[in-house]
XYZ file of C-alpha atoms in Angstrom:
696
model
C 0.000 0.000 0.000
C 2.807 2.336 0.997
C 4.846 1.474 -2.097
C 1.787 2.055 -4.231
C 1.337 5.563 -2.817
C 5.009 6.274 -3.324
C 4.773 5.212 -6.940
C 1.837 7.534 -7.509
C 3.671 10.422 -5.954
C 6.755 9.800 -8.097
C 4.646 9.744 -11.231
C 3.028 13.050 -10.340
C 6.418 14.540 -9.603
C 7.734 13.337 -12.924
C 4.777 14.782 -14.784
C 5.137 18.080 -12.969
C 8.847 18.091 -13.682
C 8.367 17.533 -17.396
C 5.607 20.133 -17.541
C 7.865 22.698 -15.893
C 10.787 21.784 -18.143
C 8.552 22.061 -21.205
C 7.182 25.402 -20.050
C 10.635 26.868 -19.516
C 11.807 25.404 -22.807
C 8.963 27.123 -24.632
C 9.689 30.333 -22.752
C 13.376 30.180 -23.667
C 12.539 29.465 -27.291
C 10.115 32.364 -27.376
C 12.686 34.678 -25.832
C 15.236 33.475 -28.385
C 12.711 34.125 -31.147
C 12.032 37.635 -29.888
C 15.626 38.574 -29.063
C 17.400 36.963 -32.010
C 15.192 35.787 -34.838
C 12.645 38.651 -34.745
C 14.860 41.199 -33.089
C 14.324 43.902 -35.713
C 10.545 43.465 -35.723
C 10.136 43.806 -31.962
C 12.746 46.525 -31.795
C 10.577 48.504 -34.199
C 7.501 47.792 -32.078
C 9.322 49.052 -29.030
C 10.339 52.171 -30.879
C 6.716 52.722 -31.865
C 5.837 52.904 -28.198
C 8.556 55.453 -27.434
C 8.876 57.383 -30.711
C 6.156 59.339 -32.465
C 6.440 60.360 -36.097
C 4.785 63.680 -36.875
C 3.955 64.150 -40.557
C 5.230 67.397 -42.064
C 2.793 68.636 -44.706
C 4.602 70.294 -47.639
C 3.767 73.691 -49.065
C 1.432 73.400 -52.033
C 2.721 74.734 -55.351
C 1.578 78.229 -56.334
C 0.086 79.465 -59.640
C 1.667 82.104 -61.869
C -0.068 83.685 -64.848
C 1.686 83.695 -68.236
C 3.605 86.849 -67.243
C 4.866 85.281 -63.984
C 2.554 87.148 -61.696
C 1.375 85.085 -58.707
C -2.378 84.519 -58.924
C -2.742 81.690 -56.375
C -0.486 81.690 -53.315
C -0.229 80.146 -49.836
C -0.576 81.916 -46.515
C -0.050 80.626 -42.958
C -3.031 79.920 -40.742
C -3.635 78.205 -37.401
C -5.348 74.813 -37.205
C -6.877 73.488 -33.976
C -5.995 69.844 -33.164
C -7.418 67.292 -30.737
C -5.656 64.026 -29.852
C -8.480 61.655 -28.730
C -6.330 59.501 -26.407
C -5.541 62.510 -24.196
C -8.740 64.476 -24.652
C -11.767 64.633 -22.339
C -15.102 65.162 -24.056
C -16.182 67.197 -21.062
C -14.288 70.013 -22.777
C -16.519 69.930 -25.873
C -18.835 72.736 -24.788
C -15.956 75.014 -23.858
C -14.035 74.423 -27.095
C -17.148 74.776 -29.272
C -18.010 78.072 -27.580
C -14.497 79.463 -28.042
C -14.268 78.571 -31.752
C -17.889 79.531 -32.455
C -19.032 76.053 -33.501
C -22.476 74.519 -33.094
C -23.086 72.032 -30.240
C -22.084 68.520 -31.273
C -19.533 69.738 -33.820
C -16.502 68.211 -32.056
C -18.234 64.870 -31.445
C -19.030 64.681 -35.153
C -15.423 65.413 -36.149
C -13.983 62.885 -33.688
C -16.451 60.181 -34.724
C -15.409 60.559 -38.363
C -11.681 60.405 -37.640
C -10.936 58.458 -34.451
C -11.259 55.119 -36.258
C -7.902 55.735 -37.928
C -5.975 56.190 -34.659
C -6.905 57.624 -31.293
C -3.257 58.607 -30.792
C -3.062 60.816 -33.885
C -4.038 64.501 -33.669
C -7.208 65.318 -35.589
C -7.776 68.626 -37.377
C -10.872 70.097 -35.737
C -10.944 73.572 -37.266
C -8.747 75.442 -39.719
C -8.072 79.165 -39.952
C -8.464 79.656 -36.202
C -7.970 83.236 -35.007
C -4.905 84.345 -33.068
C -7.167 85.111 -30.098
C -8.181 81.446 -29.898
C -4.547 80.343 -30.097
C -3.648 82.763 -27.287
C -6.453 81.307 -25.158
C -5.143 77.760 -25.771
C -1.631 78.823 -24.746
C -2.894 80.445 -21.562
C -4.984 77.431 -20.554
C -3.031 74.505 -21.991
C -2.635 72.814 -18.586
C -6.433 72.549 -18.357
C -6.795 71.456 -22.002
C -5.229 67.974 -22.305
C -5.211 66.705 -25.880
C -5.845 70.176 -27.322
C -3.099 71.700 -29.477
C -2.572 73.612 -32.703
C -0.253 73.775 -35.694
C 0.597 76.365 -38.318
C -0.982 75.172 -41.567
C -1.111 76.704 -45.024
C -4.219 77.742 -46.901
C -4.812 79.176 -50.363
C -4.621 82.919 -50.938
C -5.661 84.882 -54.020
C -3.507 88.037 -54.083
C -4.788 89.414 -57.393
C -8.282 90.730 -58.014
C -9.153 88.006 -60.517
C -11.551 85.244 -59.532
C -11.172 82.476 -62.174
C -12.940 80.115 -59.789
C -13.891 77.507 -62.390
C -10.386 77.524 -63.840
C -8.311 77.512 -60.644
C -10.650 75.208 -58.743
C -10.304 74.688 -55.006
C -8.961 72.183 -52.497
C -11.185 70.200 -50.182
C -10.619 67.896 -47.220
C -10.129 64.370 -48.499
C -13.169 62.105 -48.333
C -13.165 58.569 -46.977
C -13.610 57.175 -50.483
C -10.648 59.163 -51.807
C -8.562 58.107 -48.819
C -9.289 54.429 -49.422
C -8.038 54.821 -52.996
C -4.906 56.805 -52.078
C -3.684 55.396 -48.748
C -0.048 55.455 -49.842
C 0.173 59.242 -49.690
C -2.806 60.863 -47.996
C -3.979 60.935 -44.387
C -7.330 61.901 -42.936
C -7.559 65.674 -42.756
C -5.411 66.287 -45.852
C -6.671 68.726 -48.455
C -6.712 67.667 -52.128
C -7.603 69.385 -55.400
C -11.333 69.036 -55.950
C -11.808 70.576 -59.398
C -10.154 72.777 -62.013
C -6.366 73.031 -62.236
C -6.097 72.141 -58.534
C -7.509 68.690 -59.299
C -5.887 67.955 -62.675
C -2.383 68.803 -61.471
C -2.753 67.483 -57.906
C 0.289 65.191 -58.170
C 2.494 68.122 -59.134
C 1.079 70.574 -56.619
C 0.973 68.427 -53.474
C 4.731 67.951 -52.974
C 6.353 65.243 -50.820
C 5.545 64.826 -47.145
C 8.239 64.886 -44.483
C 8.325 63.447 -40.970
C 9.657 64.667 -37.601
C 10.372 62.046 -34.916
C 9.669 62.820 -31.256
C 10.329 60.845 -28.066
C 7.177 60.178 -26.033
C 6.414 58.711 -22.635
C 3.962 55.917 -21.835
C 1.082 58.376 -22.178
C 2.322 59.419 -25.652
C 3.317 62.831 -24.357
C 6.241 64.376 -26.223
C 9.407 64.588 -24.129
C 12.044 65.515 -26.719
C 13.482 65.012 -30.214
C 14.541 61.543 -31.305
C 18.303 61.495 -31.996
C 18.258 65.286 -32.202
C 16.349 65.105 -35.472
C 18.984 63.113 -37.379
C 16.335 60.739 -38.744
C 13.874 63.480 -39.633
C 12.858 63.879 -43.268
C 12.172 67.342 -44.621
C 9.048 67.885 -46.689
C 9.464 68.936 -50.329
C 7.345 71.780 -51.637
C 4.960 71.089 -54.515
C 5.732 72.316 -58.006
C 4.818 75.880 -58.916
C 2.698 75.962 -62.070
C 2.828 78.583 -64.808
C -0.670 79.021 -66.197
C -1.520 80.202 -69.693
C -3.945 82.927 -68.616
C -3.233 86.608 -68.881
C -4.330 88.400 -65.705
C -5.415 91.564 -67.547
C -7.473 89.673 -70.132
C -9.052 87.647 -67.321
C -9.968 90.798 -65.400
C -11.563 92.307 -68.510
C -13.599 89.138 -69.051
C -14.810 89.067 -65.458
C -15.768 92.753 -65.573
C -17.685 92.175 -68.785
C -19.811 89.460 -67.198
C -20.720 91.386 -64.064
C -24.416 90.757 -63.475
C -24.685 88.412 -66.477
C -24.843 84.663 -66.925
C -22.717 82.945 -69.523
C -19.155 81.995 -70.379
C -16.058 83.174 -72.207
C -12.960 81.365 -73.413
C -10.038 83.151 -75.088
C -7.243 81.179 -76.777
C -3.911 82.006 -78.374
C -4.497 80.439 -81.829
C -0.960 79.264 -82.550
C -0.388 77.532 -79.211
C -3.807 76.530 -77.857
C -3.022 78.403 -74.638
C -6.121 79.668 -72.831
C -5.738 83.394 -72.154
C -9.004 83.965 -70.281
C -11.653 81.613 -68.917
C -14.898 82.705 -67.279
C -18.058 80.934 -66.213
C -20.550 83.412 -64.793
C -21.743 83.710 -62.127
C -18.600 82.673 -60.303
C -18.124 81.795 -56.644
C -15.722 83.175 -54.066
C -12.709 80.882 -53.733
C -11.941 82.425 -50.350
C -14.865 80.427 -48.947
C -13.027 77.213 -49.864
C -9.590 77.844 -48.380
C -10.553 75.880 -45.244
C -13.483 73.643 -44.344
C -16.451 75.298 -46.040
C -19.378 76.006 -43.682
C -22.548 74.038 -44.426
C -24.541 77.242 -44.808
C -22.335 78.390 -47.687
C -22.706 75.000 -49.360
C -26.480 75.176 -49.011
C -26.611 78.669 -50.491
C -24.420 77.760 -53.457
C -26.305 74.561 -54.235
C -29.725 76.211 -53.973
C -28.804 79.302 -56.017
C -30.953 79.221 -59.214
C -28.077 80.777 -61.198
C -25.896 77.733 -60.387
C -22.564 79.439 -59.630
C -20.818 76.080 -59.088
C -21.747 74.961 -62.620
C -18.932 75.379 -65.146
C -20.779 76.876 -68.100
C -17.603 77.204 -70.176
C -17.134 73.444 -70.506
C -20.470 71.927 -69.468
C -23.307 74.095 -70.805
C -24.482 73.175 -74.300
C -26.536 75.339 -76.658
C -27.123 75.617 -80.405
C -24.296 77.773 -81.816
C -26.578 79.672 -84.179
C -24.975 81.619 -87.010
C -21.472 81.157 -85.608
C -21.662 77.731 -87.288
C -22.182 79.125 -90.799
C -18.422 79.380 -91.471
C -18.205 75.611 -90.841
C -20.633 74.892 -93.699
C -18.685 77.302 -95.908
C -15.434 75.472 -95.142
C -16.940 72.073 -95.967
C -18.492 73.290 -99.236
C -15.312 75.018 -100.423
C -13.066 72.086 -99.530
C -15.341 69.574 -101.247
C -15.595 71.697 -104.407
C -19.347 72.129 -104.004
C -18.885 75.883 -104.448
C -16.043 78.166 -105.435
C -15.302 81.617 -104.028
C -17.198 83.083 -106.998
C -20.256 80.811 -106.829
C -23.550 82.653 -106.423
C -26.655 81.588 -104.532
C -29.684 83.852 -104.645
C -31.621 84.807 -101.521
C -35.239 85.748 -102.314
C -36.015 86.102 -98.594
C -36.425 82.483 -97.641
C -36.213 78.877 -98.716
C -38.897 76.245 -99.213
C -38.086 72.631 -98.357
C -41.175 70.825 -97.142
C -42.037 74.070 -95.391
C -40.943 77.665 -95.666
C -37.679 78.637 -93.924
C -37.485 82.401 -93.490
C -34.252 84.323 -93.979
C -34.005 87.034 -91.336
C -32.867 90.314 -92.818
C -33.577 89.080 -96.331
C -33.993 89.137 -99.191
C -30.260 89.509 -99.713
C -30.233 88.835 -103.441
C -27.328 87.035 -105.135
C -24.433 86.306 -102.777
C -21.036 84.653 -102.805
C -19.910 82.707 -99.763
C -17.932 85.629 -98.308
C -20.916 87.945 -98.487
C -23.241 85.210 -97.225
C -21.090 85.074 -94.079
C -21.062 88.883 -93.900
C -24.850 89.173 -94.219
C -25.443 85.993 -92.188
C -27.844 84.823 -94.905
C -29.899 81.840 -93.762
C -31.112 80.988 -97.282
C -27.554 80.554 -98.534
C -26.647 78.101 -95.775
C -29.979 76.245 -95.837
C -29.180 75.262 -99.396
C -25.498 74.762 -98.800
C -25.859 72.040 -96.167
C -28.251 70.097 -98.411
C -25.588 70.142 -101.122
C -22.865 69.116 -98.655
C -24.796 66.263 -97.067
C -25.273 65.493 -93.387
C -22.373 63.123 -92.781
C -19.829 65.118 -94.783
C -20.829 68.231 -92.820
C -20.541 66.281 -89.543
C -17.073 65.068 -90.560
C -15.819 68.644 -90.905
C -17.467 69.588 -87.620
C -15.596 66.777 -85.858
C -12.313 68.000 -87.328
C -12.899 71.337 -85.600
C -13.596 69.703 -82.236
C -17.371 69.280 -82.133
C -19.180 66.135 -81.013
C -16.385 65.141 -78.632
C -14.500 66.621 -75.701
C -11.739 69.072 -76.531
C -9.465 67.470 -73.939
C -8.822 70.739 -72.107
C -6.884 70.062 -68.918
C -9.741 70.234 -66.429
C -11.834 67.175 -65.718
C -15.393 68.433 -66.188
C -16.370 68.740 -69.867
C -19.408 68.027 -72.058
C -19.076 66.569 -75.559
C -22.190 68.329 -76.877
C -24.401 66.906 -79.643
C -23.345 66.615 -83.287
C -26.155 65.113 -85.405
C -25.281 62.566 -88.069
C -27.075 59.746 -89.883
C -26.082 57.406 -87.072
C -27.387 59.853 -84.466
C -30.772 60.330 -86.158
C -31.200 56.598 -86.846
C -30.504 55.809 -83.223
C -32.877 58.468 -81.930
C -35.747 58.285 -84.429
C -35.234 55.020 -86.294
C -34.152 54.716 -89.921
C -37.528 55.799 -91.255
C -38.331 58.266 -88.495
C -36.583 61.325 -89.920
C -36.199 63.165 -93.219
C -33.829 65.603 -94.901
C -35.927 68.370 -93.430
C -34.093 67.712 -90.158
C -30.867 68.770 -91.840
C -31.849 72.217 -93.102
C -31.671 73.978 -89.722
C -28.226 72.540 -89.038
C -26.839 74.771 -91.794
C -27.512 77.826 -89.621
C -26.423 76.228 -86.341
C -29.873 75.333 -85.035
C -31.774 72.060 -84.665
C -30.385 69.378 -82.383
C -26.828 70.651 -82.709
C -25.374 71.808 -79.376
C -21.885 72.974 -78.430
C -19.995 74.299 -75.417
C -18.251 77.693 -75.277
C -14.979 75.756 -74.958
C -15.645 73.967 -78.251
C -16.576 77.203 -80.007
C -13.370 78.847 -78.758
C -11.284 76.002 -80.168
C -13.209 76.265 -83.456
C -12.583 79.996 -83.912
C -8.924 79.635 -82.913
C -8.517 76.976 -85.613
C -10.127 79.277 -88.173
C -7.801 82.098 -87.098
C -4.701 79.916 -87.484
C -5.635 78.337 -90.829
C -6.920 75.060 -89.419
C -3.987 74.195 -87.173
C -3.375 74.623 -83.463
C -2.668 72.706 -80.253
C -5.093 71.085 -77.820
C -6.513 73.846 -75.573
C -4.805 73.964 -72.202
C -4.569 76.096 -69.067
C -1.067 75.239 -67.819
C 2.213 75.869 -69.629
C 4.353 73.775 -67.299
C 6.045 73.810 -63.906
C 8.983 75.825 -62.565
C 12.168 73.822 -62.134
C 13.138 74.320 -58.465
C 16.842 74.457 -59.264
C 17.131 76.524 -62.440
C 13.897 78.486 -61.946
C 13.180 77.888 -65.640
C 9.905 76.697 -67.085
C 9.650 72.981 -67.811
C 6.835 72.924 -70.376
C 4.178 70.266 -70.694
C 3.588 68.925 -74.171
C 0.100 68.917 -75.672
C -1.159 67.215 -78.808
C -1.256 69.229 -82.054
C -4.491 69.656 -84.017
C -4.694 69.656 -87.808
C -8.092 69.981 -89.497
C -6.569 69.178 -92.910
C -8.282 72.203 -94.456
C -6.445 74.229 -97.108
C -5.154 77.675 -96.329
C -6.954 79.015 -99.399
C -10.308 77.955 -97.956
C -9.491 79.392 -94.544
C -8.523 82.761 -96.064
C -11.882 83.001 -97.843
C -13.833 82.223 -94.673
C -11.698 84.564 -92.562
C -12.337 87.382 -95.005
C -16.059 86.781 -94.719
C -15.663 87.132 -90.946
C -13.649 90.314 -91.514
C -16.626 91.757 -93.393
C -18.958 90.829 -90.516
C -17.101 93.303 -88.289
C -15.789 95.845 -90.795
C -18.320 95.680 -93.625
C -22.104 95.595 -93.619
C -22.230 92.719 -91.134
C -23.710 92.412 -87.674
C -20.661 92.816 -85.418
C -19.608 96.445 -85.684
C -19.588 96.528 -81.870
C -16.469 94.345 -81.929
C -14.280 96.970 -83.620
C -11.125 98.079 -81.795
C -9.351 101.326 -82.784
C -6.051 100.498 -84.439
C -6.658 96.736 -84.393
C -8.488 94.842 -87.140
C -10.990 92.338 -85.758
C -12.818 89.528 -87.567
C -15.757 87.645 -86.102
C -19.230 86.176 -86.312
C -22.331 86.693 -84.213
C -24.964 84.096 -83.439
C -28.231 83.582 -81.614
C -29.013 80.355 -79.769
C -32.742 79.735 -79.717
C -33.996 79.135 -76.191
C -37.433 77.509 -75.787
C -37.449 78.386 -72.075
C -36.998 82.135 -72.344
C -35.032 84.865 -74.065
C -32.503 83.676 -76.644
C -28.800 83.335 -75.827
C -26.226 85.595 -77.508
C -23.047 84.265 -79.152
C -19.985 85.957 -80.560
C -16.705 84.507 -81.743
C -13.822 86.477 -83.166
C -10.072 86.926 -83.483
C -7.508 89.720 -83.778
C -5.402 91.121 -85.251
C -6.858 89.970 -88.559
C -3.445 90.014 -90.274
C -1.683 87.878 -87.632
C -4.138 86.534 -85.016
C -2.858 86.445 -81.453
C -6.155 85.958 -79.630
C -9.397 84.164 -80.477
C -12.467 84.556 -78.275
C -15.827 82.811 -77.898
C -18.539 84.428 -75.763
C -21.962 83.171 -74.685
C -24.344 85.477 -72.812
C -27.457 83.678 -71.616
C -30.939 85.166 -72.065
C -29.525 88.299 -73.661
C -30.907 88.270 -77.204
C -28.512 89.335 -79.959
C -24.811 88.489 -80.026
C -23.849 91.842 -81.544
C -25.419 93.744 -78.654
C -24.218 91.721 -75.668
C -21.511 89.208 -76.563
C -19.408 91.193 -79.057
C -18.586 94.094 -76.671
C -17.333 91.650 -74.024
C -15.079 89.948 -76.572
C -13.825 93.346 -77.728
C -12.820 94.367 -74.191
C -10.898 91.120 -73.655
C -9.059 91.347 -76.986
C -8.243 94.989 -76.347
C -6.920 94.305 -72.839
C -4.647 91.572 -74.143
C -3.409 93.147 -77.375
C -2.710 96.569 -75.910
C -0.303 95.153 -73.318
C 3.289 96.169 -73.769
C 4.314 92.813 -72.298
C 2.744 90.689 -75.041
C 6.096 89.352 -76.189
C 7.613 88.996 -72.713
C 10.221 86.264 -72.334
C 8.619 83.084 -70.982
C 11.613 81.990 -68.928
C 11.300 82.714 -65.218
C 13.659 85.634 -64.613
C 16.124 85.098 -61.811
C 15.299 88.533 -60.434
C 11.524 88.059 -60.468
C 11.435 88.402 -56.651
C 9.840 85.054 -55.960
C 9.094 84.935 -52.207
C 11.670 82.839 -50.377
C 9.042 80.649 -48.815
C 7.796 79.742 -52.284
C 11.162 78.551 -53.622
C 11.269 74.763 -53.958
C 14.272 73.000 -52.375
C 17.066 72.164 -54.804
C 16.968 68.477 -53.918
C 13.382 68.067 -55.030
C 12.857 64.569 -56.363
C 9.156 64.608 -57.108
C 8.628 62.218 -60.029
C 7.463 64.023 -63.139
C 6.213 61.016 -65.063
C 2.577 61.356 -64.069
C 0.272 61.806 -67.023
C -1.650 65.042 -66.697
C -4.013 64.126 -69.476
C -4.269 61.404 -72.048
C -1.401 61.572 -74.469
C 0.368 64.278 -72.487
C 4.026 63.965 -71.585
C 6.479 66.141 -69.752
C 9.737 67.044 -71.484
C 12.159 68.771 -69.144
C 14.620 69.669 -71.899
C 12.032 71.205 -74.172
C 12.809 74.816 -75.002
C 10.295 77.488 -74.131
C 9.054 79.255 -77.237
C 6.709 82.108 -77.691
C 5.583 84.381 -80.488
C 5.720 81.652 -83.138
C 4.840 82.956 -86.550
C 3.009 81.328 -89.397
C 4.145 81.734 -92.967
C 2.465 84.644 -94.685
C 3.457 83.903 -98.267
C -0.207 83.816 -99.278
C -2.294 86.991 -99.170
C -5.782 87.828 -100.305
C -5.698 89.257 -103.831
C -8.237 90.573 -106.236
C -9.733 88.317 -108.878
C -8.903 88.840 -112.544
C -10.721 91.758 -114.192
C -13.543 91.100 -116.615
C -12.166 90.258 -120.023
C -12.824 92.712 -122.791
C -16.143 92.008 -124.383
C -17.281 89.733 -121.572
C -20.849 90.290 -120.470
C -21.810 90.764 -116.866
C -25.127 89.538 -115.530
C -27.398 91.707 -113.422
C -26.566 89.597 -110.362
C -22.833 89.969 -110.978
C -23.245 93.727 -111.358
C -24.899 93.847 -107.949
C -22.031 91.876 -106.444
C -19.487 94.111 -108.155
C -21.120 97.151 -106.592
C -21.126 95.452 -103.177
C -17.465 94.591 -103.518
C -16.407 98.111 -104.480
C -18.097 99.430 -101.351
C -16.242 96.890 -99.175
C -12.766 97.539 -100.655
C -12.678 100.838 -98.793
C -12.918 98.957 -95.504
C -10.308 96.297 -96.254
C -7.318 96.115 -93.870
C -3.945 97.365 -95.080
C -2.037 94.898 -97.256
C -5.228 92.837 -97.613
C -7.464 93.233 -100.667
C -10.897 91.603 -100.512
C -11.640 88.927 -103.010
C -13.571 90.427 -105.881
C -16.851 89.206 -107.221
C -16.158 90.071 -110.883
C -17.010 87.487 -113.469
C -14.168 85.468 -114.937
C -13.872 82.781 -117.496
C -15.247 79.474 -116.321
C -17.014 81.049 -113.332
C -19.602 78.833 -111.688
C -23.001 80.359 -111.004
C -25.471 78.602 -108.755
C -28.842 80.265 -108.743
C -31.260 79.137 -106.087
C -34.646 77.862 -107.052
C -37.528 80.037 -105.991
C -39.265 79.218 -102.751
C -42.048 77.605 -104.744
C -39.636 74.842 -105.730
């Protein structure tokens, strides 16, 4: 019995012994694993508990206009922070009262952000006054978890608004954060629209980090290794925009109290000189977190100030589209410069189409543009054909997005056989649908941006570059411009055709046309007015034009909503913009950033900037750092407008030709120097197209 008990005791001792040995063996192995095998991992974990990395937000890049004048800058401001792990919500009422927030504001902010880390400071309010900061400093012992930092916010030092062009920054949303975790943190501001959004990767810079020693309660107690491991932030790239501040100011003044849009382009380069969507909104309301009341007011405003009319609103272009039909007909050989179509006051095709201002009598294409004769272009589009006309319209940028370097853009509507078949069925439409397209009406709709590209292509003989708002970025080391490259545009239209159409537009302004209000003393302007029919109210007014006629440096498209006639409302606005730009003594200013341009020191990027420049700004766009900066490119002028051959001796002249001859002689007096208008005199082999009467 005794031996049996002893045996049982020995067994239990043995089991206990082996259990203890096994336990210590596991413990030793675990210690070995932690101290040797996974030393670096646990060393990092330990450091995490004693070292805090504080992200250093870089300065955002600034905007210069084309003459290197700062139009969007940064300014310091105070931001109130709360670190949830140290903060007592009993302080909510006090803090909300001091900063002027509504009850529950802080709880809402913390609830949205604390999920990311309760140990990270959360931005509670930006642009806090110095008085609030002084109060925090005086009472910091009673305000655990409450602190502040000096942040940067956008500043607009010039008097221009350009809200739809510049765009604004906005606090990053949860959805955006999920898609961009590698760079952004909660509370960061990102470009929300306009240039701020398109060029976000250039503007944002590279974040830095400052390491601090902390105690067990995460309270900072000093610098880690005296800052040797800190990483400095790198300022974002400064962008040089294409706009001219004076032209932009003139455009904004012109639209005071009006709704509409304006886009001005340098024809040879595609650079946008002025860009307005009216009404605009105050960008100063978006430099920090925008109050809900402001959002409500903007969204409920019936004039829709947040809506970018320049790239999104679509309307029939009216008579501004008549030059397009002229281009197609001339290029296809359907008419010649001397071809005549008679205007008896209207045109009958299934029904009667009235010609406003008619009858105009016999007209050539130049004088049809000058008089804006509907009858001429009703017949012309039927001769061209729907799909051939649509093909030329596409070449000039209609029916698809222009690709301008802001994200929000409408493609408009360009009718074609495919379009009508899809909408009405193959047997659901007739050629009668086509007639109105010849004068820019019907289901055709375009944006002001598209019309600006169209008139700039006319001005530069059918060639240009994709419209864009940014020239490039400033190299932080050399201070020189590193230009972005944009795709060229070629409409494949002959220069001869373009000269004929341009001269017709010259007569619109300087002859017996409708746009005398666009004249500028000492500068020859060419243009075309238009009226967009509006079934919901007063018609919209269009004008497009370019100047100087001899060597175009600016092309402008203007839409004024609910204004009536383009000559009365739109043309004067275009005139003021062209005048402001062309009268500047700095038109041919060197594009390189001058070393003595007095760039503020706090805006100078560090020399060791290594921000990658391989991001695509837009489809097909590349960045070429070694590309030379050019300006003032010229186009060959070997071809000028000349008079037609005189009537041969003994050649008879018809009554219609005599009328045209008389018209031409009156217009020669108004022709610009070194430019003689194309005559209407009969010549051998001349084609005469006489319109059928309206009974036909």
